[in-house]
PDB file of C-alpha atoms in Angstrom:
ATOM      1  CA  UNK K   1      11.577  15.228 -15.428  1.00  0.00           C
ATOM      2  CA  UNK K   2       9.957  13.738 -18.664  1.00  0.00           C
ATOM      3  CA  UNK K   3       9.179  10.295 -19.133  1.00  0.00           C
ATOM      4  CA  UNK K   4       8.180   8.207 -22.321  1.00  0.00           C
ATOM      5  CA  UNK K   5       4.832  10.326 -22.676  1.00  0.00           C
ATOM      6  CA  UNK K   6       2.774   6.675 -22.267  1.00  0.00           C
ATOM      7  CA  UNK K   7      -0.460   6.500 -20.483  1.00  0.00           C
ATOM      8  CA  UNK K   8      -0.723   3.215 -18.905  1.00  0.00           C
ATOM      9  CA  UNK K   9      -2.982   4.009 -16.492  1.00  0.00           C
ATOM     10  CA  UNK K  10      -6.818   4.148 -17.932  1.00  0.00           C
ATOM     11  CA  UNK K  11      -9.517   5.011 -14.733  1.00  0.00           C
ATOM     12  CA  UNK K  12     -12.946   4.805 -15.075  1.00  0.00           C
ATOM     13  CA  UNK K  13     -14.021   8.570 -14.884  1.00  0.00           C
ATOM     14  CA  UNK K  14     -17.948   7.114 -13.435  1.00  0.00           C
ATOM     15  CA  UNK K  15     -15.902   5.580 -10.432  1.00  0.00           C
ATOM     16  CA  UNK K  16     -13.220   5.914  -8.482  1.00  0.00           C
ATOM     17  CA  UNK K  17     -12.191   1.766  -7.556  1.00  0.00           C
ATOM     18  CA  UNK K  18     -10.001   2.725  -5.009  1.00  0.00           C
ATOM     19  CA  UNK K  19     -12.039   4.258  -2.764  1.00  0.00           C
ATOM     20  CA  UNK K  20     -12.898   1.113  -0.531  1.00  0.00           C
ATOM     21  CA  UNK K  21      -9.281   1.817   0.563  1.00  0.00           C
ATOM     22  CA  UNK K  22      -9.180   4.845   1.947  1.00  0.00           C
ATOM     23  CA  UNK K  23      -8.661   5.034   5.634  1.00  0.00           C
ATOM     24  CA  UNK K  24     -11.618   6.441   7.855  1.00  0.00           C
ATOM     25  CA  UNK K  25     -10.072   6.771  11.168  1.00  0.00           C
ATOM     26  CA  UNK K  26     -13.741   7.965  12.428  1.00  0.00           C
ATOM     27  CA  UNK K  27     -14.898   4.541  11.997  1.00  0.00           C
ATOM     28  CA  UNK K  28     -12.184   2.366  12.727  1.00  0.00           C
ATOM     29  CA  UNK K  29     -11.817   2.691  16.694  1.00  0.00           C
ATOM     30  CA  UNK K  30      -7.828   2.794  16.750  1.00  0.00           C
ATOM     31  CA  UNK K  31      -7.336  -0.999  15.763  1.00  0.00           C
ATOM     32  CA  UNK K  32      -3.863   0.073  14.030  1.00  0.00           C
ATOM     33  CA  UNK K  33      -2.989   1.555  17.360  1.00  0.00           C
ATOM     34  CA  UNK K  34      -3.402  -1.321  19.551  1.00  0.00           C
ATOM     35  CA  UNK K  35      -3.462  -4.453  17.208  1.00  0.00           C
ATOM     36  CA  UNK K  36      -0.015  -3.907  15.598  1.00  0.00           C
ATOM     37  CA  UNK K  37       3.416  -4.396  16.767  1.00  0.00           C
ATOM     38  CA  UNK K  38       5.226  -0.891  17.326  1.00  0.00           C
ATOM     39  CA  UNK K  39       9.072  -0.350  17.240  1.00  0.00           C
ATOM     40  CA  UNK K  40      10.456   3.221  18.493  1.00  0.00           C
ATOM     41  CA  UNK K  41      13.303   2.110  15.869  1.00  0.00           C
ATOM     42  CA  UNK K  42      10.952   2.411  13.198  1.00  0.00           C
ATOM     43  CA  UNK K  43       9.346   5.861  13.933  1.00  0.00           C
ATOM     44  CA  UNK K  44       6.409   4.732  16.266  1.00  0.00           C
ATOM     45  CA  UNK K  45       6.151   6.711  19.806  1.00  0.00           C
ATOM     46  CA  UNK K  46       7.526   3.444  21.771  1.00  0.00           C
ATOM     47  CA  UNK K  47       7.735  -0.076  21.535  1.00  0.00           C
ATOM     48  CA  UNK K  48       4.990  -2.028  22.228  1.00  0.00           C
ATOM     49  CA  UNK K  49       3.491  -5.657  21.741  1.00  0.00           C
ATOM     50  CA  UNK K  50       0.224  -6.569  19.571  1.00  0.00           C
ATOM     51  CA  UNK K  51      -2.604  -6.244  21.209  1.00  0.00           C
ATOM     52  CA  UNK K  52      -1.336  -3.406  23.573  1.00  0.00           C
ATOM     53  CA  UNK K  53      -3.041  -0.258  23.110  1.00  0.00           C
ATOM     54  CA  UNK K  54      -0.141   2.860  21.951  1.00  0.00           C
ATOM     55  CA  UNK K  55       0.012   4.929  24.999  1.00  0.00           C
ATOM     56  CA  UNK K  56      -1.545   8.094  23.004  1.00  0.00           C
ATOM     57  CA  UNK K  57      -4.989   6.467  21.613  1.00  0.00           C
ATOM     58  CA  UNK K  58      -7.544   8.557  23.724  1.00  0.00           C
ATOM     59  CA  UNK K  59     -10.417   7.139  25.058  1.00  0.00           C
ATOM     60  CA  UNK K  60     -12.778   8.342  21.911  1.00  0.00           C
ATOM     61  CA  UNK K  61     -10.171   6.088  19.641  1.00  0.00           C
ATOM     62  CA  UNK K  62      -8.242   9.402  18.661  1.00  0.00           C
ATOM     63  CA  UNK K  63      -4.540  10.185  18.780  1.00  0.00           C
ATOM     64  CA  UNK K  64      -3.604  12.509  21.224  1.00  0.00           C
ATOM     65  CA  UNK K  65      -0.228  13.464  19.662  1.00  0.00           C
ATOM     66  CA  UNK K  66      -1.687  13.389  15.962  1.00  0.00           C
ATOM     67  CA  UNK K  67      -0.720  17.025  15.254  1.00  0.00           C
ATOM     68  CA  UNK K  68       2.592  16.811  16.449  1.00  0.00           C
ATOM     69  CA  UNK K  69       3.905  13.402  14.519  1.00  0.00           C
ATOM     70  CA  UNK K  70       5.553  15.495  11.921  1.00  0.00           C
ATOM     71  CA  UNK K  71       7.540  17.407  14.692  1.00  0.00           C
ATOM     72  CA  UNK K  72       8.184  14.534  16.687  1.00  0.00           C
ATOM     73  CA  UNK K  73       9.337  12.276  13.463  1.00  0.00           C
ATOM     74  CA  UNK K  74       6.944   9.718  13.872  1.00  0.00           C
ATOM     75  CA  UNK K  75       7.841   8.193  10.495  1.00  0.00           C
ATOM     76  CA  UNK K  76       5.901   4.898  11.132  1.00  0.00           C
ATOM     77  CA  UNK K  77       2.681   6.640  12.376  1.00  0.00           C
ATOM     78  CA  UNK K  78       2.692   8.902   9.204  1.00  0.00           C
ATOM     79  CA  UNK K  79       3.754   6.060   6.597  1.00  0.00           C
ATOM     80  CA  UNK K  80       1.185   3.708   7.835  1.00  0.00           C
ATOM     81  CA  UNK K  81      -1.877   2.937   5.969  1.00  0.00           C
ATOM     82  CA  UNK K  82      -4.216   0.229   6.716  1.00  0.00           C
ATOM     83  CA  UNK K  83      -5.660  -0.140   3.010  1.00  0.00           C
ATOM     84  CA  UNK K  84      -9.177   0.694   4.650  1.00  0.00           C
ATOM     85  CA  UNK K  85      -9.311  -2.336   6.701  1.00  0.00           C
ATOM     86  CA  UNK K  86      -9.944  -0.622  10.053  1.00  0.00           C
ATOM     87  CA  UNK K  87     -13.693   0.819   8.941  1.00  0.00           C
ATOM     88  CA  UNK K  88     -14.131  -2.618   7.328  1.00  0.00           C
ATOM     89  CA  UNK K  89     -13.318  -4.848  10.386  1.00  0.00           C
ATOM     90  CA  UNK K  90     -15.159  -2.643  12.537  1.00  0.00           C
ATOM     91  CA  UNK K  91     -17.959  -2.740  10.522  1.00  0.00           C
ATOM     92  CA  UNK K  92     -18.310  -6.828  11.215  1.00  0.00           C
ATOM     93  CA  UNK K  93     -18.930  -6.420  14.839  1.00  0.00           C
ATOM     94  CA  UNK K  94     -21.704  -5.042  17.190  1.00  0.00           C
ATOM     95  CA  UNK K  95     -21.040  -1.768  18.250  1.00  0.00           C
ATOM     96  CA  UNK K  96     -18.998  -1.082  20.958  1.00  0.00           C
ATOM     97  CA  UNK K  97     -15.150  -1.766  21.038  1.00  0.00           C
ATOM     98  CA  UNK K  98     -12.669  -4.116  21.727  1.00  0.00           C
ATOM     99  CA  UNK K  99     -12.032  -2.437  25.534  1.00  0.00           C
ATOM    100  CA  UNK K 100     -15.412  -3.530  26.179  1.00  0.00           C
ATOM    101  CA  UNK K 101     -15.221  -7.276  25.773  1.00  0.00           C
ATOM    102  CA  UNK K 102     -11.895  -8.676  26.404  1.00  0.00           C
ATOM    103  CA  UNK K 103     -13.276 -12.135  25.036  1.00  0.00           C
ATOM    104  CA  UNK K 104     -13.644 -10.832  21.226  1.00  0.00           C
ATOM    105  CA  UNK K 105     -10.738  -8.631  21.343  1.00  0.00           C
ATOM    106  CA  UNK K 106      -8.047 -10.704  20.621  1.00  0.00           C
ATOM    107  CA  UNK K 107     -10.053 -12.164  17.350  1.00  0.00           C
ATOM    108  CA  UNK K 108     -10.795  -8.607  16.303  1.00  0.00           C
ATOM    109  CA  UNK K 109      -7.194  -7.962  16.377  1.00  0.00           C
ATOM    110  CA  UNK K 110      -6.741 -11.039  14.441  1.00  0.00           C
ATOM    111  CA  UNK K 111      -9.232 -10.157  11.605  1.00  0.00           C
ATOM    112  CA  UNK K 112      -8.153  -6.957  11.161  1.00  0.00           C
ATOM    113  CA  UNK K 113      -4.350  -8.022  10.450  1.00  0.00           C
ATOM    114  CA  UNK K 114      -5.868 -10.420   8.436  1.00  0.00           C
ATOM    115  CA  UNK K 115      -8.296  -8.007   6.678  1.00  0.00           C
ATOM    116  CA  UNK K 116      -5.182  -5.870   5.936  1.00  0.00           C
ATOM    117  CA  UNK K 117      -3.370  -8.367   3.973  1.00  0.00           C
ATOM    118  CA  UNK K 118      -6.755  -8.886   1.721  1.00  0.00           C
ATOM    119  CA  UNK K 119      -7.179  -5.371   1.040  1.00  0.00           C
ATOM    120  CA  UNK K 120      -3.334  -4.990   0.260  1.00  0.00           C
ATOM    121  CA  UNK K 121      -4.113  -7.991  -1.997  1.00  0.00           C
ATOM    122  CA  UNK K 122      -7.435  -6.374  -3.572  1.00  0.00           C
ATOM    123  CA  UNK K 123      -5.227  -2.823  -4.355  1.00  0.00           C
ATOM    124  CA  UNK K 124      -3.001  -4.729  -6.517  1.00  0.00           C
ATOM    125  CA  UNK K 125      -5.561  -6.754  -8.182  1.00  0.00           C
ATOM    126  CA  UNK K 126      -7.430  -3.387  -8.696  1.00  0.00           C
ATOM    127  CA  UNK K 127      -4.428  -1.551 -10.101  1.00  0.00           C
ATOM    128  CA  UNK K 128      -4.328  -4.463 -12.827  1.00  0.00           C
ATOM    129  CA  UNK K 129      -8.019  -3.210 -14.231  1.00  0.00           C
ATOM    130  CA  UNK K 130      -6.776   0.200 -14.719  1.00  0.00           C
ATOM    131  CA  UNK K 131      -3.272  -0.885 -16.610  1.00  0.00           C
ATOM    132  CA  UNK K 132      -3.828  -0.855 -20.488  1.00  0.00           C
ATOM    133  CA  UNK K 133      -1.123  -3.163 -21.205  1.00  0.00           C
ATOM    134  CA  UNK K 134      -2.688  -5.824 -18.946  1.00  0.00           C
ATOM    135  CA  UNK K 135      -6.012  -5.647 -20.559  1.00  0.00           C
ATOM    136  CA  UNK K 136      -6.055  -9.491 -21.550  1.00  0.00           C
ATOM    137  CA  UNK K 137      -5.910 -10.326 -17.213  1.00  0.00           C
ATOM    138  CA  UNK K 138      -8.673  -7.749 -17.032  1.00  0.00           C
ATOM    139  CA  UNK K 139     -11.546 -10.891 -16.403  1.00  0.00           C
ATOM    140  CA  UNK K 140      -9.857 -13.186 -14.618  1.00  0.00           C
ATOM    141  CA  UNK K 141      -8.356 -10.538 -12.353  1.00  0.00           C
ATOM    142  CA  UNK K 142     -12.288  -9.191 -11.772  1.00  0.00           C
ATOM    143  CA  UNK K 143     -12.918 -12.693 -10.624  1.00  0.00           C
ATOM    144  CA  UNK K 144     -10.475 -12.420  -8.085  1.00  0.00           C
ATOM    145  CA  UNK K 145     -11.458  -9.281  -7.010  1.00  0.00           C
ATOM    146  CA  UNK K 146     -15.197 -10.344  -6.707  1.00  0.00           C
ATOM    147  CA  UNK K 147     -14.344 -13.237  -4.404  1.00  0.00           C
ATOM    148  CA  UNK K 148     -12.373 -11.218  -1.994  1.00  0.00           C
ATOM    149  CA  UNK K 149     -15.321  -8.718  -1.808  1.00  0.00           C
ATOM    150  CA  UNK K 150     -17.368 -11.497  -0.945  1.00  0.00           C
ATOM    151  CA  UNK K 151     -15.216 -13.112   1.636  1.00  0.00           C
ATOM    152  CA  UNK K 152     -14.079  -9.676   3.581  1.00  0.00           C
ATOM    153  CA  UNK K 153     -18.051  -8.711   3.904  1.00  0.00           C
ATOM    154  CA  UNK K 154     -18.952 -12.483   5.458  1.00  0.00           C
ATOM    155  CA  UNK K 155     -18.412 -12.968   8.735  1.00  0.00           C
ATOM    156  CA  UNK K 156     -14.789 -13.201  11.132  1.00  0.00           C
ATOM    157  CA  UNK K 157     -14.740 -16.590  11.063  1.00  0.00           C
ATOM    158  CA  UNK K 158     -14.770 -17.199   7.081  1.00  0.00           C
ATOM    159  CA  UNK K 159     -12.018 -14.494   7.089  1.00  0.00           C
ATOM    160  CA  UNK K 160     -10.040 -16.348   9.831  1.00  0.00           C
ATOM    161  CA  UNK K 161     -10.460 -19.632   8.277  1.00  0.00           C
ATOM    162  CA  UNK K 162      -9.597 -18.441   5.059  1.00  0.00           C
ATOM    163  CA  UNK K 163      -5.883 -19.395   3.313  1.00  0.00           C
ATOM    164  CA  UNK K 164      -4.355 -16.641   2.329  1.00  0.00           C
ATOM    165  CA  UNK K 165      -1.020 -18.210   1.346  1.00  0.00           C
ATOM    166  CA  UNK K 166      -3.151 -20.265  -0.899  1.00  0.00           C
ATOM    167  CA  UNK K 167      -4.195 -17.091  -2.466  1.00  0.00           C
ATOM    168  CA  UNK K 168      -1.078 -15.528  -2.894  1.00  0.00           C
ATOM    169  CA  UNK K 169       0.360 -18.431  -4.591  1.00  0.00           C
ATOM    170  CA  UNK K 170      -2.934 -17.911  -7.419  1.00  0.00           C
ATOM    171  CA  UNK K 171      -2.530 -14.192  -7.347  1.00  0.00           C
ATOM    172  CA  UNK K 172       1.487 -13.868  -7.686  1.00  0.00           C
ATOM    173  CA  UNK K 173       1.582 -15.096 -10.850  1.00  0.00           C
ATOM    174  CA  UNK K 174      -1.379 -12.778 -12.235  1.00  0.00           C
ATOM    175  CA  UNK K 175       0.625  -9.825 -11.029  1.00  0.00           C
ATOM    176  CA  UNK K 176       3.815 -10.917 -12.050  1.00  0.00           C
ATOM    177  CA  UNK K 177       2.133 -11.451 -15.528  1.00  0.00           C
ATOM    178  CA  UNK K 178       1.134  -7.654 -15.378  1.00  0.00           C
ATOM    179  CA  UNK K 179       4.273  -6.447 -14.493  1.00  0.00           C
ATOM    180  CA  UNK K 180       5.479  -8.218 -17.513  1.00  0.00           C
ATOM    181  CA  UNK K 181       2.940  -6.925 -20.001  1.00  0.00           C
ATOM    182  CA  UNK K 182       3.600  -3.006 -18.704  1.00  0.00           C
ATOM    183  CA  UNK K 183       7.524  -3.885 -18.971  1.00  0.00           C
ATOM    184  CA  UNK K 184       7.006  -4.791 -22.516  1.00  0.00           C
ATOM    185  CA  UNK K 185       5.090  -1.987 -23.642  1.00  0.00           C
ATOM    186  CA  UNK K 186       7.743   0.424 -22.442  1.00  0.00           C
ATOM    187  CA  UNK K 187      10.669  -1.060 -23.133  1.00  0.00           C
ATOM    188  CA  UNK K 188      12.011  -3.801 -25.655  1.00  0.00           C
ATOM    189  CA  UNK K 189      15.636  -4.463 -23.280  1.00  0.00           C
ATOM    190  CA  UNK K 190      15.766  -6.628 -20.394  1.00  0.00           C
ATOM    191  CA  UNK K 191      15.641  -4.512 -17.523  1.00  0.00           C
ATOM    192  CA  UNK K 192      15.011  -7.098 -14.743  1.00  0.00           C
ATOM    193  CA  UNK K 193      17.251  -5.731 -11.801  1.00  0.00           C
ATOM    194  CA  UNK K 194      18.440  -8.820 -10.143  1.00  0.00           C
ATOM    195  CA  UNK K 195      20.442  -6.876  -6.888  1.00  0.00           C
ATOM    196  CA  UNK K 196      17.673  -6.016  -4.388  1.00  0.00           C
ATOM    197  CA  UNK K 197      19.574  -3.798  -1.584  1.00  0.00           C
ATOM    198  CA  UNK K 198      19.720  -0.280  -3.282  1.00  0.00           C
ATOM    199  CA  UNK K 199      20.170   1.419   0.458  1.00  0.00           C
ATOM    200  CA  UNK K 200      21.131   5.054   0.141  1.00  0.00           C
ATOM    201  CA  UNK K 201      21.736   4.206  -3.771  1.00  0.00           C
ATOM    202  CA  UNK K 202      22.265   7.627  -6.252  1.00  0.00           C
ATOM    203  CA  UNK K 203      20.052   7.271  -8.616  1.00  0.00           C
ATOM    204  CA  UNK K 204      19.774  10.820  -9.336  1.00  0.00           C
ATOM    205  CA  UNK K 205      18.235  11.937 -12.722  1.00  0.00           C
ATOM    206  CA  UNK K 206      18.030   8.559 -14.104  1.00  0.00           C
ATOM    207  CA  UNK K 207      16.167   7.285 -16.867  1.00  0.00           C
ATOM    208  CA  UNK K 208      14.483   4.242 -14.915  1.00  0.00           C
ATOM    209  CA  UNK K 209      11.446   3.469 -17.212  1.00  0.00           C
ATOM    210  CA  UNK K 210      10.622  -0.050 -16.692  1.00  0.00           C
ATOM    211  CA  UNK K 211      12.691  -1.318 -14.038  1.00  0.00           C
ATOM    212  CA  UNK K 212      11.488  -3.993 -11.972  1.00  0.00           C
ATOM    213  CA  UNK K 213      11.914  -2.314  -8.221  1.00  0.00           C
ATOM    214  CA  UNK K 214       9.972  -5.528  -6.914  1.00  0.00           C
ATOM    215  CA  UNK K 215      11.193  -5.835  -3.019  1.00  0.00           C
ATOM    216  CA  UNK K 216      14.021  -3.716  -3.365  1.00  0.00           C
ATOM    217  CA  UNK K 217      15.236  -2.534  -0.416  1.00  0.00           C
ATOM    218  CA  UNK K 218      15.226   1.459  -1.908  1.00  0.00           C
ATOM    219  CA  UNK K 219      15.795   2.678   2.150  1.00  0.00           C
ATOM    220  CA  UNK K 220      17.112   6.607   1.722  1.00  0.00           C
ATOM    221  CA  UNK K 221      18.037   6.088  -2.060  1.00  0.00           C
ATOM    222  CA  UNK K 222      18.016   8.983  -3.885  1.00  0.00           C
ATOM    223  CA  UNK K 223      15.296   9.105  -6.847  1.00  0.00           C
ATOM    224  CA  UNK K 224      15.184  12.787  -7.648  1.00  0.00           C
ATOM    225  CA  UNK K 225      14.394  14.086 -10.746  1.00  0.00           C
ATOM    226  CA  UNK K 226      14.165  10.031 -12.205  1.00  0.00           C
ATOM    227  CA  UNK K 227      12.052   9.046 -14.917  1.00  0.00           C
ATOM    228  CA  UNK K 228      10.208   6.006 -13.510  1.00  0.00           C
ATOM    229  CA  UNK K 229       7.385   5.172 -16.302  1.00  0.00           C
ATOM    230  CA  UNK K 230       6.299   1.376 -16.056  1.00  0.00           C
ATOM    231  CA  UNK K 231       8.783   0.964 -13.062  1.00  0.00           C
ATOM    232  CA  UNK K 232       7.279  -1.518 -11.014  1.00  0.00           C
ATOM    233  CA  UNK K 233       7.458  -0.946  -7.060  1.00  0.00           C
ATOM    234  CA  UNK K 234       5.237  -4.119  -5.896  1.00  0.00           C
ATOM    235  CA  UNK K 235       6.405  -4.716  -2.139  1.00  0.00           C
ATOM    236  CA  UNK K 236       9.723  -2.398  -2.416  1.00  0.00           C
ATOM    237  CA  UNK K 237      10.743  -0.715   1.068  1.00  0.00           C
ATOM    238  CA  UNK K 238      10.912   3.333   0.488  1.00  0.00           C
ATOM    239  CA  UNK K 239      11.246   4.617   3.622  1.00  0.00           C
ATOM    240  CA  UNK K 240      12.871   7.838   3.299  1.00  0.00           C
ATOM    241  CA  UNK K 241      13.548   7.319  -0.307  1.00  0.00           C
ATOM    242  CA  UNK K 242      13.916  10.563  -2.071  1.00  0.00           C
ATOM    243  CA  UNK K 243      11.555  10.996  -5.095  1.00  0.00           C
ATOM    244  CA  UNK K 244      11.572  14.764  -5.002  1.00  0.00           C
ATOM    245  CA  UNK K 245      10.939  16.196  -8.578  1.00  0.00           C
ATOM    246  CA  UNK K 246      10.581  12.651 -10.172  1.00  0.00           C
ATOM    247  CA  UNK K 247       7.829  11.128 -12.116  1.00  0.00           C
ATOM    248  CA  UNK K 248       5.881   8.439 -10.968  1.00  0.00           C
ATOM    249  CA  UNK K 249       2.558   9.140 -12.836  1.00  0.00           C
ATOM    250  CA  UNK K 250       2.937   5.865 -14.664  1.00  0.00           C
ATOM    251  CA  UNK K 251       4.462   3.845 -12.382  1.00  0.00           C
ATOM    252  CA  UNK K 252       2.500   1.179 -11.027  1.00  0.00           C
ATOM    253  CA  UNK K 253       1.881  -1.055  -7.869  1.00  0.00           C
ATOM    254  CA  UNK K 254       2.839   1.389  -5.700  1.00  0.00           C
ATOM    255  CA  UNK K 255       0.654   1.637  -2.272  1.00  0.00           C
ATOM    256  CA  UNK K 256      -0.038   4.951  -0.493  1.00  0.00           C
ATOM    257  CA  UNK K 257       2.016   3.635   2.432  1.00  0.00           C
ATOM    258  CA  UNK K 258       5.108   3.588   0.421  1.00  0.00           C
ATOM    259  CA  UNK K 259       4.176   7.275  -0.632  1.00  0.00           C
ATOM    260  CA  UNK K 260       3.934   8.397   2.891  1.00  0.00           C
ATOM    261  CA  UNK K 261       7.095   6.712   3.924  1.00  0.00           C
ATOM    262  CA  UNK K 262       9.180   8.447   0.920  1.00  0.00           C
ATOM    263  CA  UNK K 263      10.290  11.988   0.522  1.00  0.00           C
ATOM    264  CA  UNK K 264       8.328  14.219  -1.925  1.00  0.00           C
ATOM    265  CA  UNK K 265       8.050  17.535  -2.988  1.00  0.00           C
ATOM    266  CA  UNK K 266       5.408  19.693  -4.560  1.00  0.00           C
ATOM    267  CA  UNK K 267       7.054  18.630  -8.198  1.00  0.00           C
ATOM    268  CA  UNK K 268       6.849  14.962  -7.328  1.00  0.00           C
ATOM    269  CA  UNK K 269       4.203  13.670  -9.706  1.00  0.00           C
ATOM    270  CA  UNK K 270       2.501  10.444  -8.633  1.00  0.00           C
ATOM    271  CA  UNK K 271      -0.354   8.059  -9.755  1.00  0.00           C
ATOM    272  CA  UNK K 272      -3.721   9.521  -9.832  1.00  0.00           C
ATOM    273  CA  UNK K 273      -5.299   7.290  -7.377  1.00  0.00           C
ATOM    274  CA  UNK K 274      -2.940   7.829  -4.594  1.00  0.00           C
ATOM    275  CA  UNK K 275      -3.132  11.099  -2.573  1.00  0.00           C
ATOM    276  CA  UNK K 276       0.101  13.221  -2.085  1.00  0.00           C
ATOM    277  CA  UNK K 277       1.292  13.769   1.881  1.00  0.00           C
ATOM    278  CA  UNK K 278       0.501  17.148   3.248  1.00  0.00           C
ATOM    279  CA  UNK K 279       4.201  17.333   4.699  1.00  0.00           C
ATOM    280  CA  UNK K 280       5.493  17.305   0.707  1.00  0.00           C
ATOM    281  CA  UNK K 281       3.699  20.845   0.540  1.00  0.00           C
TER     282      UNK K 281
END
């Protein structure tokens, strides 16, 4: 597999800044199973509209078929990751649940979806703080992170009134600049990929260090045994992407949901802050 031997990420050994994004379903009250739209085509148990509980959601907010998700090929359920939004939103409300107060249930669902997007942005910003080539951006990035932490811990009303599109307008250039600084460290040639549709494309054993796959469709693409140091996967669709034996340790802007949706194995190397799916073992 190889790679360039570059260490782009530097992690603070005294703390894990990604802990806040780990899902804790026991403290969530099943929000993802009710607030979200489901499509059977996308690997969920059935089609359902937002605000309707999944028919597999038990009274104690557990999934009645959780142990069977892999055998039943529930890819949507297996891949989904809320960046810790569930437990955050649950903590903003009084003890109880959305079923006991129908008047506030819709608000809870809307706050959950909003916090999910805020947590996703926070995830990307947090990764900038681990990227050595982007060290010049750390101070500005930390300011955004502090502001978002204050917002998320405020009130449902403040969260709902927050203009997330305005935030994206400010943050996107920062993420793009971080990606450019990493690419500059990895390679001295232009590896910008204007094409975005790589559905089913065979990259097997390719050296793709520094490539920009941002927002690319990599559904069922073959990245087996590829070297991907500094490759940018922000917003890329990795459903059923073959990353067996691939080296993604120093890829950037990968999320847990993307890793969950891809097909890896015990030899797939992933960034330190991501968790290896049990199905890969």
